[in-house]
CSV table of C-alpha atoms and ligand atoms in Angstrom, one decimal:
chain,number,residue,atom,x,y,z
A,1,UNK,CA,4.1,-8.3,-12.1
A,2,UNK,CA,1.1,-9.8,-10.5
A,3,UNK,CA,-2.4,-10.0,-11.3
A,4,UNK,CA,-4.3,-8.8,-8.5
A,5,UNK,CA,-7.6,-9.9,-10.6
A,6,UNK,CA,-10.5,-8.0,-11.6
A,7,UNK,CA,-10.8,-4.1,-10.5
A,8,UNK,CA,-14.7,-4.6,-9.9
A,9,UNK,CA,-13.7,-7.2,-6.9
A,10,UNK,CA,-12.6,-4.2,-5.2
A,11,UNK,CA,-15.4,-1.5,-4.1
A,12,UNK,CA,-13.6,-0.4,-0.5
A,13,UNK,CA,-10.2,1.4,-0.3
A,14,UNK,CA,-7.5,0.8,1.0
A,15,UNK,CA,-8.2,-2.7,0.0
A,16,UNK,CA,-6.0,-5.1,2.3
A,17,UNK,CA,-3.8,-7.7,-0.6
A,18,UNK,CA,-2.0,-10.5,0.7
A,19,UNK,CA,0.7,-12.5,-1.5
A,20,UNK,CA,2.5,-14.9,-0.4
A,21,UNK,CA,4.5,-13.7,3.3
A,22,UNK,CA,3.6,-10.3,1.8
A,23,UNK,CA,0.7,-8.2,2.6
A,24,UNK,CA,-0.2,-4.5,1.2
A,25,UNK,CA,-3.2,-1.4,1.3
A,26,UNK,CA,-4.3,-0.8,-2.6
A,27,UNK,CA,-5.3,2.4,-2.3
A,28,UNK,CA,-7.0,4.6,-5.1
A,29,UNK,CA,-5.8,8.5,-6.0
A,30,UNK,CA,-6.7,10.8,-8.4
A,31,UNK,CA,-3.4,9.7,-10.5
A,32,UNK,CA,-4.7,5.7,-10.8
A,33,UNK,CA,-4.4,2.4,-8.1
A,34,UNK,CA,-0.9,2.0,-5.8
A,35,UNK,CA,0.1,-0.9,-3.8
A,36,UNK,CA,1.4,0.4,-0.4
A,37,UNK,CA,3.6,-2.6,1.6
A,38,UNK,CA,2.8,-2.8,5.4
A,39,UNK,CA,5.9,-3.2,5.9
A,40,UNK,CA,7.1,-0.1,7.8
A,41,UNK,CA,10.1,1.8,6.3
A,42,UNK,CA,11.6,2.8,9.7
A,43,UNK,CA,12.3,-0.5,11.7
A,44,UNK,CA,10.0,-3.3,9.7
A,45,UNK,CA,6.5,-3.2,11.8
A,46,UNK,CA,3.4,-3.9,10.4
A,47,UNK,CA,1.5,-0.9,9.3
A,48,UNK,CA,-1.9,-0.7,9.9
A,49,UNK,CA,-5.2,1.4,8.6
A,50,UNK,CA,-5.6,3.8,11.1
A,51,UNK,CA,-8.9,5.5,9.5
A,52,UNK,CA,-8.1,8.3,8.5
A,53,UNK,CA,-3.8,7.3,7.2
A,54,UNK,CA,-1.8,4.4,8.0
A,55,UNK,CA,0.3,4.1,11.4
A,56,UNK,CA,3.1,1.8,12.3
A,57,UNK,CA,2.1,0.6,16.2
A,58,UNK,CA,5.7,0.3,17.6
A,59,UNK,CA,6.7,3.7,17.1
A,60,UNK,CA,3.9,5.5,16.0
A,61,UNK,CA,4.9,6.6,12.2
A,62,UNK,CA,2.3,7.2,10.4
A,63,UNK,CA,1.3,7.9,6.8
A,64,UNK,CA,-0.7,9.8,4.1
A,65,UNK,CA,-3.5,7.6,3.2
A,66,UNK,CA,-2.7,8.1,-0.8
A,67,UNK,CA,1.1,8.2,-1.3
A,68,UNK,CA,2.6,6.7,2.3
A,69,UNK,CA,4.4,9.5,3.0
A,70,UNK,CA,5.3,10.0,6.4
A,71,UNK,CA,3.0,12.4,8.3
A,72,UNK,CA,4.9,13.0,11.7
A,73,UNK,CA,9.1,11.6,11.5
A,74,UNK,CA,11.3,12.1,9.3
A,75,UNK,CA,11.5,12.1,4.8
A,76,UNK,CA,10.8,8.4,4.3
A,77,UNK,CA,7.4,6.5,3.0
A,78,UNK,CA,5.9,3.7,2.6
A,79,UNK,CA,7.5,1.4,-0.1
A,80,UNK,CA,5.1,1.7,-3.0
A,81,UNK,CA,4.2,0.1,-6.4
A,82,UNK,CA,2.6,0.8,-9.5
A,83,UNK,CA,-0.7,-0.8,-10.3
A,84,UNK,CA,-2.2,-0.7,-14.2
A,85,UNK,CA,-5.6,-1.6,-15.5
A,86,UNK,CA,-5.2,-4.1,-18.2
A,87,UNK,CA,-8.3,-6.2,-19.8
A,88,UNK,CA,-10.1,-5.1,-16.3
A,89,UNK,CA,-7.9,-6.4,-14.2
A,90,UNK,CA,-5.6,-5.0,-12.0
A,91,UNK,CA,-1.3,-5.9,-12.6
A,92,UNK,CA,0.9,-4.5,-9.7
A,93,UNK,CA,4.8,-4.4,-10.5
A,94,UNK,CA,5.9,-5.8,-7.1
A,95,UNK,CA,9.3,-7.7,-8.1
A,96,UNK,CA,8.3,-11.5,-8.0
A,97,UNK,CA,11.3,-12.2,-5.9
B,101,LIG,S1,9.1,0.3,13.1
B,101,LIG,FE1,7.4,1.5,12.4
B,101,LIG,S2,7.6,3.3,13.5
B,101,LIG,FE2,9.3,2.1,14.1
């Protein structure tokens, strides 16, 4: 569980959060916060914010902008992770290892 600190520090979505090697999209839906990975699901590219979704550049995946689903290959998402609102600060339950 990390502490991504306070939810008022973020005012545009998807939020880019970097930890550690690690970087990820918070995103906000109508069911709460979710940390997306960039890390692509098919062959490990970097995922980027394409506007409108995300889109993996070396094959072209790409991905609903709210749950990471993919849009235009086959059943796989992006690897996701809760986020929870505690004392006004964000916690996302990415394994610390
Ligand atoms: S590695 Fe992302 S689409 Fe192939």
């Amino acid at each position: 569980m990390i502490d991504l600190g306070p939810e008022t520090g973020f005012e545009k979505f998807p939020a880019q959060v970097d930890w550690g090697d690690y970087s990820f999209f918070l995103v906000r839906t109508k069911q709460g916060y979710k940390l997306l990975s960039n890390v692509c699901p098919h062959h490990g590219g970097e995922i980027v914010d394409w506007g409108t979704c995300f889109m993996c550049p070396d094959h072209g995946w790409r991905f609903e902008p709210e749950d990471g689903e993919c849009i235009n290959g086959p059943n796989a998402r992006m690897w996701s992770y809760e986020v929870t609102v505690r004392d006004g600060h964000l916690h996302a339950d990415v394994p610390s290892d």
